[in-house]
Amino acid sequence: MPDVNECQICGAPAPLITGQCDGVAGYRLLRDPWAPKPSFLDGNLHFSCLSESDRSGLFFDEFTHMLRAGHEEVESLDGSPPPLTRMGLGMTEIFSGAECCVFQSGVADRWMVVKRNGPWFRLRMEDITELARGATLRSSSDVVPYRLPVDLGDDVRELSLASLLSVLGVTDRYEPDVVEYEAVDYYPPKLLLEYVARAPLHLPREAVAFLTEYVQNYTPVSYDDEA
C-alpha cells in the first residue's frame, strides 16, 4: 500500500506546504490516475509533479467533480455491487477560465481555485479581501504534522527548510527560498515533525482578477436564521 506521506506520483517524500504540496484523503474516493491498477487516491501530491504530469487533466476532472458533488454513489473499484457512498463538497463553480476554475461553498465563506493542470488553493474571506487590496496572499501559520521516512535525529529541528528538503532528496520539487519555515517539535518514536510553513500563494491572474471584482458585491454567509 502506498505511503500517504509520499508523493503519489513520484514516490518521494512529500512534506505539506500550501501552494506547493497538498494531500487528498482516501475517503474522497477519487480515482487515482497514476496507480498501476484501479485505486482511490490517498496521499500527498507535489504540485510540481502534478502540473507536469500528462494525467493532470484526468485528476482535474475527478477533483472538480468531487468539489461540485453532494452525497452520491461511486462505483466500486472492480465495478461489483454495492456502490460506495461519498460526500462531495457541494460547491458551485462561479468562474471558468483558460487556466483555472473557481468554486464557492454554499454554507461558508470558502472558495477553491483549481488550476487545469492540477494544483489547488483553498481561500477564506480574509484571503479574497486581501486580494482586492492588491496584496500577495500567504498561507496560514497553522502547525503541520509530517511523518519523516527516517529518523533524522533531534537536530532536524535546527534544519532550514532547504536543508530538510535536501536531506529528503526533494529540493527540486519545492520553492524553499520563498517559504517562512519554523520547526516546532519533533517526536522521534513516531518520526513526527511538526512545523509551520508560510508560503506565497501564486494564484492564476485570471482568478485574481475575477475574485477582486467578485468580492465587491459579495454578501458573507449569515448563520442567523432570521437573515
XYZ file of N, CA, C and O in Angstrom, residues 43-208:
664
model
N -3.257 10.317 -0.347
C -1.910 10.749 -0.007
C -1.577 12.111 -0.584
O -2.432 12.822 -1.121
N -0.303 12.462 -0.468
C 0.166 13.789 -0.847
C 0.573 13.853 -2.316
O 0.894 12.833 -2.936
N 0.583 15.074 -2.830
C 0.979 15.312 -4.218
C 1.874 16.542 -4.283
O 1.476 17.622 -3.827
N 3.083 16.385 -4.822
C 3.890 17.565 -5.145
C 3.186 18.301 -6.276
O 2.875 17.700 -7.314
N 2.947 19.586 -6.110
C 2.297 20.323 -7.186
C 3.187 20.416 -8.422
O 2.687 20.533 -9.546
N 4.503 20.370 -8.238
C 5.398 20.376 -9.398
C 5.214 19.096 -10.208
O 5.177 19.129 -11.443
N 5.076 17.963 -9.514
C 4.826 16.697 -10.214
C 3.452 16.707 -10.876
O 3.289 16.246 -12.013
N 2.476 17.236 -10.159
C 1.105 17.253 -10.657
C 0.987 18.096 -11.921
O 0.393 17.670 -12.921
N 1.561 19.289 -11.897
C 1.416 20.191 -13.041
C 2.167 19.692 -14.273
O 1.808 20.031 -15.404
N 3.198 18.862 -14.057
C 3.982 18.344 -15.179
C 3.465 17.006 -15.700
O 3.910 16.531 -16.745
N 2.525 16.403 -14.986
C 2.049 15.075 -15.353
C 1.130 15.113 -16.572
O 0.303 16.017 -16.717
N 1.251 14.106 -17.425
C 0.355 14.020 -18.579
C -1.028 13.509 -18.177
O -1.923 13.401 -19.019
N -1.207 13.203 -16.886
C -2.509 12.754 -16.394
C -3.176 13.784 -15.495
O -4.169 13.479 -14.827
N -2.627 14.996 -15.484
C -3.198 16.035 -14.622
C -4.623 16.393 -15.043
O -5.446 16.776 -14.209
N -4.930 16.263 -16.334
C -6.285 16.543 -16.796
C -7.293 15.564 -16.224
O -8.421 15.942 -15.882
N -6.891 14.292 -16.113
C -7.768 13.289 -15.508
C -8.007 13.622 -14.039
O -9.128 13.501 -13.533
N -6.937 14.038 -13.353
C -7.081 14.431 -11.949
C -8.006 15.637 -11.826
O -8.880 15.673 -10.949
N -7.824 16.632 -12.683
C -8.665 17.838 -12.645
C -10.137 17.467 -12.773
O -10.980 17.975 -12.021
N -10.465 16.582 -13.696
C -11.861 16.184 -13.888
C -12.413 15.492 -12.643
O -13.540 15.772 -12.208
N -11.637 14.574 -12.064
C -12.073 13.856 -10.864
C -12.225 14.805 -9.676
O -13.207 14.761 -8.936
N -11.230 15.653 -9.496
C -11.198 16.542 -8.338
C -12.339 17.555 -8.393
O -13.043 17.778 -7.399
N -12.547 18.175 -9.542
C -13.595 19.188 -9.644
C -14.988 18.565 -9.591
O -15.935 19.199 -9.114
N -15.123 17.325 -10.054
C -16.413 16.641 -9.899
C -16.728 16.452 -8.418
O -17.865 16.668 -7.981
N -15.712 16.053 -7.641
C -15.905 15.875 -6.203
C -16.271 17.199 -5.530
O -17.102 17.242 -4.620
N -15.675 18.299 -5.980
C -15.996 19.600 -5.392
C -17.462 19.953 -5.606
O -18.134 20.471 -4.709
N -17.982 19.671 -6.798
C -19.366 20.024 -7.121
C -20.381 19.058 -6.518
O -21.518 19.439 -6.233
N -19.982 17.813 -6.350
C -20.927 16.767 -5.953
C -21.394 16.927 -4.511
O -20.691 17.471 -3.658
N -22.580 16.424 -4.265
C -23.074 16.310 -2.902
C -22.947 14.859 -2.470
O -21.966 14.195 -2.774
N -23.958 14.353 -1.803
C -23.995 12.949 -1.396
C -24.269 12.114 -2.643
O -25.278 12.300 -3.321
N -23.360 11.201 -2.988
C -23.529 10.437 -4.218
C -22.925 9.047 -4.098
O -22.086 8.778 -3.233
N -23.376 8.177 -4.985
C -22.830 6.830 -5.053
C -21.690 6.800 -6.061
O -21.750 7.447 -7.107
N -20.649 6.045 -5.717
C -19.476 5.896 -6.576
C -19.265 4.412 -6.829
O -19.293 3.602 -5.899
N -19.040 4.071 -8.072
C -18.830 2.663 -8.420
C -17.592 2.123 -7.719
O -16.571 2.805 -7.608
N -17.676 0.898 -7.221
C -16.530 0.274 -6.565
C -15.399 0.078 -7.570
O -15.604 0.156 -8.786
N -14.210 -0.192 -7.065
C -13.041 -0.283 -7.934
C -13.163 -1.387 -8.980
O -12.689 -1.246 -10.109
N -13.811 -2.494 -8.610
C -13.954 -3.592 -9.576
C -15.325 -3.617 -10.237
O -15.646 -4.536 -10.995
N -16.132 -2.594 -9.942
C -17.437 -2.499 -10.575
C -18.515 -3.364 -9.967
O -19.664 -3.358 -10.417
N -18.173 -4.114 -8.923
C -19.161 -5.008 -8.313
C -20.021 -4.245 -7.311
O -19.575 -3.271 -6.711
N -21.282 -4.685 -7.124
C -22.141 -4.033 -6.136
C -21.734 -4.450 -4.724
O -21.063 -5.475 -4.557
N -22.133 -3.678 -3.711
C -22.882 -2.428 -3.842
C -21.945 -1.263 -4.147
O -20.735 -1.359 -3.905
N -22.483 -0.155 -4.666
C -21.632 1.013 -4.901
C -21.199 1.632 -3.574
O -21.797 1.373 -2.530
N -20.157 2.434 -3.629
C -19.675 3.138 -2.447
C -20.376 4.491 -2.349
O -20.918 5.001 -3.328
N -20.370 5.056 -1.169
C -21.019 6.350 -0.953
C -19.994 7.371 -0.493
O -19.174 7.085 0.375
N -20.025 8.519 -1.101
C -19.132 9.589 -0.666
C -19.910 10.894 -0.553
O -20.964 11.065 -1.161
N -19.348 11.796 0.218
C -19.917 13.124 0.365
C -18.968 14.117 -0.293
O -17.848 14.331 0.179
N -19.408 14.686 -1.406
C -18.624 15.734 -2.041
C -18.753 17.025 -1.255
O -19.413 17.078 -0.209
N -18.141 18.077 -1.741
C -18.150 19.342 -1.013
C -19.327 20.236 -1.382
O -19.551 21.258 -0.746
N -20.070 19.877 -2.423
C -21.261 20.639 -2.777
C -20.988 22.087 -3.125
O -21.813 22.965 -2.852
N -19.854 22.353 -3.751
C -19.503 23.721 -4.116
C -20.065 24.065 -5.498
O -20.390 23.182 -6.294
N -20.178 25.352 -5.765
C -20.696 25.835 -7.042
C -19.567 26.472 -7.843
O -18.806 27.286 -7.307
N -19.464 26.101 -9.100
C -18.460 26.724 -9.961
C -18.935 28.122 -10.335
O -20.010 28.287 -10.912
N -18.143 29.136 -9.990
C -18.544 30.515 -10.258
C -17.660 31.184 -11.299
O -17.928 32.311 -11.714
N -16.603 30.487 -11.713
C -15.730 31.033 -12.756
C -15.026 29.890 -13.461
O -14.562 28.939 -12.828
N -14.962 29.988 -14.783
C -14.227 29.013 -15.581
C -13.388 29.772 -16.596
O -13.931 30.491 -17.446
N -12.075 29.655 -16.473
C -11.182 30.374 -17.365
C -10.263 29.440 -18.121
O -10.367 28.215 -18.024
N -9.346 30.021 -18.859
C -8.418 29.226 -19.658
C -7.449 28.448 -18.786
O -7.019 27.348 -19.141
N -7.122 29.006 -17.611
C -6.096 28.397 -16.761
C -6.652 27.729 -15.517
O -6.028 26.823 -14.964
N -7.838 28.164 -15.063
C -8.345 27.632 -13.799
C -9.853 27.785 -13.697
O -10.489 28.432 -14.533
N -10.410 27.181 -12.647
C -11.812 27.358 -12.279
C -11.867 27.781 -10.814
O -10.965 27.465 -10.034
N -12.942 28.487 -10.455
C -13.138 28.920 -9.074
C -14.462 28.350 -8.579
O -15.484 28.431 -9.271
N -14.432 27.783 -7.372
C -15.612 27.179 -6.767
C -15.905 27.862 -5.435
O -14.986 28.264 -4.718
N -17.196 27.963 -5.119
C -17.615 28.624 -3.880
C -18.483 27.685 -3.056
O -19.358 26.994 -3.582
N -18.246 27.676 -1.753
C -19.086 26.908 -0.839
C -20.439 27.591 -0.699
O -20.537 28.821 -0.744
N -21.473 26.788 -0.491
C -22.797 27.347 -0.276
C -23.139 27.514 1.188
O -24.198 28.048 1.526
N -22.250 27.063 2.078
C -22.559 27.094 3.511
C -21.531 27.865 4.334
O -21.683 28.006 5.543
N -20.476 28.365 3.695
C -19.441 29.103 4.423
C -18.707 30.010 3.442
O -18.807 29.853 2.222
N -17.979 30.970 3.989
C -17.187 31.876 3.152
C -15.876 31.189 2.788
O -14.805 31.516 3.311
N -15.985 30.231 1.887
C -14.841 29.435 1.465
C -14.868 29.280 -0.049
O -15.927 29.113 -0.655
N -13.674 29.321 -0.634
C -13.538 29.172 -2.075
C -12.394 28.211 -2.377
O -11.515 27.988 -1.545
N -12.411 27.681 -3.579
C -11.328 26.829 -4.048
C -10.981 27.255 -5.474
O -11.863 27.352 -6.338
N -9.711 27.533 -5.690
C -9.210 27.802 -7.038
C -8.458 26.559 -7.487
O -7.544 26.096 -6.793
N -8.855 26.003 -8.622
C -8.231 24.774 -9.124
C -7.660 25.043 -10.511
O -8.400 25.395 -11.440
N -6.354 24.897 -10.640
C -5.722 25.073 -11.945
C -6.003 23.856 -12.820
O -6.107 22.737 -12.332
N -6.103 24.082 -14.102
C -6.443 22.994 -15.019
C -5.339 21.942 -15.115
O -5.598 20.813 -15.554
N -4.128 22.300 -14.691
C -3.067 21.288 -14.654
C -2.913 20.685 -13.258
O -1.916 20.035 -12.969
N -3.926 20.905 -12.387
C -3.983 20.158 -11.139
C -3.941 20.904 -9.821
O -4.794 20.679 -8.962
N -2.925 21.756 -9.570
C -2.811 22.389 -8.248
C -4.064 23.153 -7.828
O -4.780 23.705 -8.673
N -4.297 23.181 -6.516
C -5.483 23.854 -5.994
C -5.123 24.711 -4.783
O -4.115 24.497 -4.119
N -5.989 25.688 -4.507
C -5.772 26.643 -3.421
C -7.086 26.854 -2.680
O -8.107 27.164 -3.298
N -7.057 26.709 -1.364
C -8.228 26.973 -0.525
C -8.171 28.419 -0.043
O -7.136 28.862 0.457
N -9.282 29.129 -0.167
C -9.310 30.538 0.214
C -10.427 30.811 1.208
O -11.489 30.190 1.161
N -10.172 31.770 2.102
C -11.159 32.229 3.076
C -11.550 33.669 2.752
O -10.963 34.295 1.873
N -12.511 34.189 3.494
C -12.980 35.547 3.243
C -11.843 36.552 3.353
O -11.709 37.468 2.530
N -10.997 36.386 4.368
C -9.894 37.330 4.545
C -8.905 37.276 3.385
O -8.240 38.271 3.072
N -8.825 36.113 2.733
C -7.914 35.984 1.598
C -8.394 36.797 0.397
O -7.611 37.532 -0.215
N -9.668 36.652 0.046
C -10.124 37.392 -1.134
C -10.242 38.888 -0.831
O -10.139 39.717 -1.736
N -10.427 39.235 0.444
C -10.397 40.649 0.818
C -9.001 41.215 0.602
O -8.836 42.337 0.100
N -7.983 40.432 0.968
C -6.602 40.847 0.737
C -6.299 40.952 -0.754
O -5.593 41.861 -1.196
N -6.835 40.021 -1.535
C -6.644 40.086 -2.986
C -7.176 41.398 -3.545
O -6.545 42.035 -4.393
N -8.353 41.799 -3.066
C -8.975 43.029 -3.551
C -8.136 44.255 -3.213
O -8.227 45.284 -3.889
N -7.303 44.140 -2.181
C -6.417 45.248 -1.796
C -5.105 45.217 -2.561
O -4.236 46.063 -2.358
N -4.939 44.198 -3.392
C -3.714 44.084 -4.175
C -2.582 43.393 -3.456
O -1.435 43.426 -3.916
N -2.881 42.746 -2.328
C -1.841 42.080 -1.545
C -1.513 40.709 -2.129
O -2.336 40.084 -2.800
N -0.287 40.251 -1.867
C 0.107 38.894 -2.228
C -0.291 37.965 -1.094
O 0.099 38.174 0.056
N -1.079 36.960 -1.399
C -1.548 36.049 -0.358
C -0.430 35.143 0.130
O 0.439 34.728 -0.634
N -0.481 34.829 1.425
C 0.404 33.829 2.002
C -0.458 32.829 2.761
O -1.536 33.161 3.240
N 0.026 31.617 2.858
C -0.713 30.580 3.569
C -0.741 30.873 5.062
O -0.006 31.728 5.562
N -1.579 30.140 5.778
C -1.749 30.371 7.212
C -0.528 29.891 7.991
O 0.362 29.223 7.457
N -0.512 30.209 9.278
C 0.591 29.800 10.149
C 0.204 28.590 10.993
O 0.692 28.413 12.106
N -0.678 27.750 10.463
C -1.082 26.538 11.175
C 0.101 25.578 11.314
O 0.963 25.493 10.426
N 0.124 24.839 12.414
C 1.155 23.825 12.621
C 0.806 22.589 11.791
O -0.324 22.097 11.823
N 1.786 22.099 11.041
C 1.585 20.954 10.144
C 2.372 19.752 10.665
O 3.578 19.862 10.910
N 1.727 18.601 10.851
C 2.458 17.386 11.238
C 2.876 16.599 9.992
O 2.123 16.510 9.022
N 4.082 16.029 10.031
C 4.543 15.213 8.903
C 5.418 14.081 9.427
O 6.343 14.314 10.210
N 5.119 12.869 8.985
C 5.923 11.720 9.398
C 7.089 11.542 8.438
O 6.902 11.294 7.250
N 8.302 11.687 8.979
C 9.509 11.557 8.169
C 9.724 10.099 7.768
O 9.334 9.180 8.491
N 10.377 9.856 6.636
C 10.627 8.471 6.213
C 11.695 7.776 7.057
O 11.705 6.548 7.161
N 12.601 8.563 7.652
C 13.667 8.020 8.502
C 13.906 8.989 9.651
O 13.525 10.163 9.582
N 14.549 8.501 10.703
C 14.873 9.358 11.844
C 16.073 10.236 11.489
O 17.165 9.737 11.218
N 15.868 11.534 11.492
C 16.944 12.474 11.181
C 17.588 13.038 12.443
O 18.433 13.933 12.357
N 17.181 12.502 13.604
C 17.776 12.953 14.857
C 17.161 14.247 15.354
O 16.443 14.944 14.634
N 17.466 14.575 16.609
C 16.902 15.783 17.209
C 17.334 17.049 16.482
O 16.662 18.083 16.554
N 18.462 16.982 15.770
C 18.948 18.162 15.055
C 18.029 18.566 13.905
O 18.209 19.638 13.318
N 17.051 17.721 13.582
C 16.129 18.057 12.500
C 15.398 19.360 12.799
O 15.018 20.102 11.888
N 15.262 19.673 14.090
C 14.579 20.915 14.463
C 15.414 22.151 14.145
O 14.893 23.268 14.117
N 16.708 21.937 13.928
C 17.594 23.063 13.622
C 17.780 23.267 12.123
O 18.375 24.258 11.695
N 17.285 22.343 11.323
C 17.473 22.440 9.879
C 16.589 23.528 9.273
O 15.440 23.713 9.679
N 17.125 24.219 8.288
C 16.297 25.117 7.486
C 15.423 24.261 6.576
O 15.664 23.054 6.408
N 14.425 24.868 5.978
C 13.578 24.106 5.060
C 14.393 23.581 3.886
O 14.239 22.422 3.478
N 15.272 24.414 3.346
C 16.093 23.980 2.213
C 16.950 22.777 2.595
O 17.090 21.823 1.813
N 17.507 22.802 3.808
C 18.342 21.686 4.266
C 17.506 20.430 4.474
O 17.923 19.322 4.117
N 16.316 20.588 5.052
C 15.434 19.445 5.266
C 15.053 18.802 3.935
O 15.140 17.577 3.774
N 14.651 19.620 2.983
C 14.258 19.085 1.680
C 15.439 18.435 0.969
O 15.282 17.435 0.258
N 16.633 18.986 1.186
C 17.832 18.405 0.585
C 18.106 17.018 1.156
O 18.408 16.071 0.416
N 17.992 16.887 2.480
C 18.201 15.586 3.121
C 17.178 14.569 2.613
O 17.496 13.392 2.415
N 15.960 15.037 2.378
C 14.903 14.149 1.891
C 15.002 13.897 0.386
O 14.288 13.046 -0.151
N 15.870 14.651 -0.281
C 16.078 14.452 -1.711
C 14.994 15.019 -2.601
O 14.788 14.536 -3.723
N 14.310 16.077 -2.123
C 13.189 16.613 -2.906
C 13.268 18.132 -3.079
O 12.252 18.786 -3.325
N 14.460 18.694 -2.981
C 14.599 20.147 -3.110
C 14.008 20.657 -4.416
O 13.382 21.727 -4.461
N 14.191 19.890 -5.492
C 13.726 20.347 -6.800
C 12.211 20.304 -6.951
O 11.668 20.822 -7.929
N 11.500 19.726 -5.982
C 10.036 19.661 -6.057
C 9.379 20.885 -5.414
O 8.176 21.070 -5.524
N 10.184 21.711 -4.721
C 9.645 22.827 -3.948
C 10.346 24.141 -4.302
O 11.301 24.162 -5.074
N 9.850 25.220 -3.683
C 10.487 26.534 -3.753
C 10.784 26.987 -2.320
O 10.108 27.863 -1.780
N 11.787 26.402 -1.681
C 12.028 26.689 -0.261
C 12.426 28.131 0.035
O 12.184 28.627 1.139
N 13.018 28.815 -0.943
C 13.520 30.166 -0.690
C 12.414 31.181 -0.419
O 12.688 32.251 0.139
N 11.179 30.866 -0.802
C 10.091 31.835 -0.610
C 9.216 31.479 0.592
O 8.223 32.154 0.861
N 9.589 30.422 1.322
C 8.770 29.923 2.431
C 9.334 30.379 3.772
O 10.540 30.270 4.020
N 8.464 30.895 4.636
C 8.838 31.201 6.018
C 8.622 29.927 6.829
O 7.482 29.525 7.074
N 9.717 29.297 7.238
C 9.641 27.968 7.845
C 10.187 27.979 9.265
O 11.201 28.622 9.552
N 9.503 27.239 10.137
C 9.984 27.066 11.507
C 9.575 25.688 12.013
O 8.394 25.330 11.972
N 10.553 24.905 12.456
C 10.247 23.619 13.079
C 9.722 23.882 14.484
O 10.289 24.679 15.233
N 8.642 23.218 14.846
C 8.007 23.436 16.144
C 8.369 22.332 17.132
O 8.713 22.595 18.282
N 8.306 21.075 16.680
C 8.594 19.961 17.581
C 8.928 18.723 16.761
O 8.604 18.639 15.571
N 9.593 17.771 17.416
C 9.908 16.501 16.765
C 9.736 15.385 17.783
O 10.252 15.460 18.898
N 8.984 14.342 17.388
C 8.713 13.200 18.260
C 9.344 11.958 17.633
O 8.750 11.319 16.755
N 10.580 11.603 18.047
C 11.328 10.509 17.403
C 10.609 9.167 17.325
O 10.701 8.499 16.280
N 9.899 8.709 18.384
C 9.272 7.381 18.273
C 8.319 7.244 17.084
O 8.164 6.158 16.526
N 7.692 8.338 16.713
C 6.759 8.317 15.585
C 7.344 8.993 14.342
O 6.661 9.104 13.318
N 8.596 9.453 14.439
C 9.244 10.195 13.344
C 8.408 11.406 12.934
O 8.410 11.815 11.769
N 7.698 11.980 13.903
C 6.734 13.035 13.605
C 7.348 14.420 13.795
O 7.703 14.811 14.909
N 7.464 15.134 12.697
C 7.964 16.507 12.710
C 6.779 17.455 12.595
O 5.919 17.284 11.723
N 6.732 18.443 13.478
C 5.699 19.469 13.400
C 6.361 20.790 13.040
O 7.401 21.147 13.597
N 5.749 21.514 12.117
C 6.372 22.742 11.629
C 5.315 23.724 11.135
O 4.145 23.373 10.927
N 5.759 24.954 10.961
C 4.941 25.994 10.343
C 5.648 26.410 9.058
O 6.862 26.639 9.062
N 4.900 26.476 7.964
C 5.487 26.862 6.676
C 4.530 27.819 5.969
O 3.488 27.401 5.462
N 4.878 29.096 5.974
C 4.039 30.103 5.312
C 4.634 30.415 3.942
O 5.775 30.847 3.826
N 3.829 30.168 2.921
C 4.309 30.335 1.549
C 3.381 31.260 0.774
O 2.176 31.304 1.031
N 3.924 32.010 -0.183
C 3.055 32.827 -1.039
C 2.194 31.933 -1.914
O 2.638 30.867 -2.361
N 0.963 32.361 -2.141
C 0.040 31.597 -2.975
C -0.028 32.254 -4.350
O -0.584 33.341 -4.504
N 0.558 31.592 -5.330
C 0.625 32.153 -6.678
C -0.620 31.746 -7.468
O -0.604 30.787 -8.236
N -1.692 32.499 -7.270
C -2.932 32.219 -7.986
C -2.820 32.683 -9.434
O -2.128 33.664 -9.730
N -3.511 32.011 -10.342
C -3.552 32.488 -11.727
C -4.106 33.911 -11.789
O -5.006 34.276 -11.026
N -3.578 34.703 -12.701
C -4.017 36.102 -12.806
C -5.511 36.210 -13.064
O -6.171 37.125 -12.570
N -6.049 35.289 -13.862
C -7.473 35.372 -14.173
C -8.321 35.133 -12.923
O -9.397 35.724 -12.778
N -7.839 34.301 -12.007
C -8.565 34.078 -10.756
C -8.496 35.311 -9.868
O -9.488 35.695 -9.236
N -7.327 35.937 -9.812
C -7.164 37.158 -9.017
C -8.081 38.256 -9.545
O -8.776 38.932 -8.777
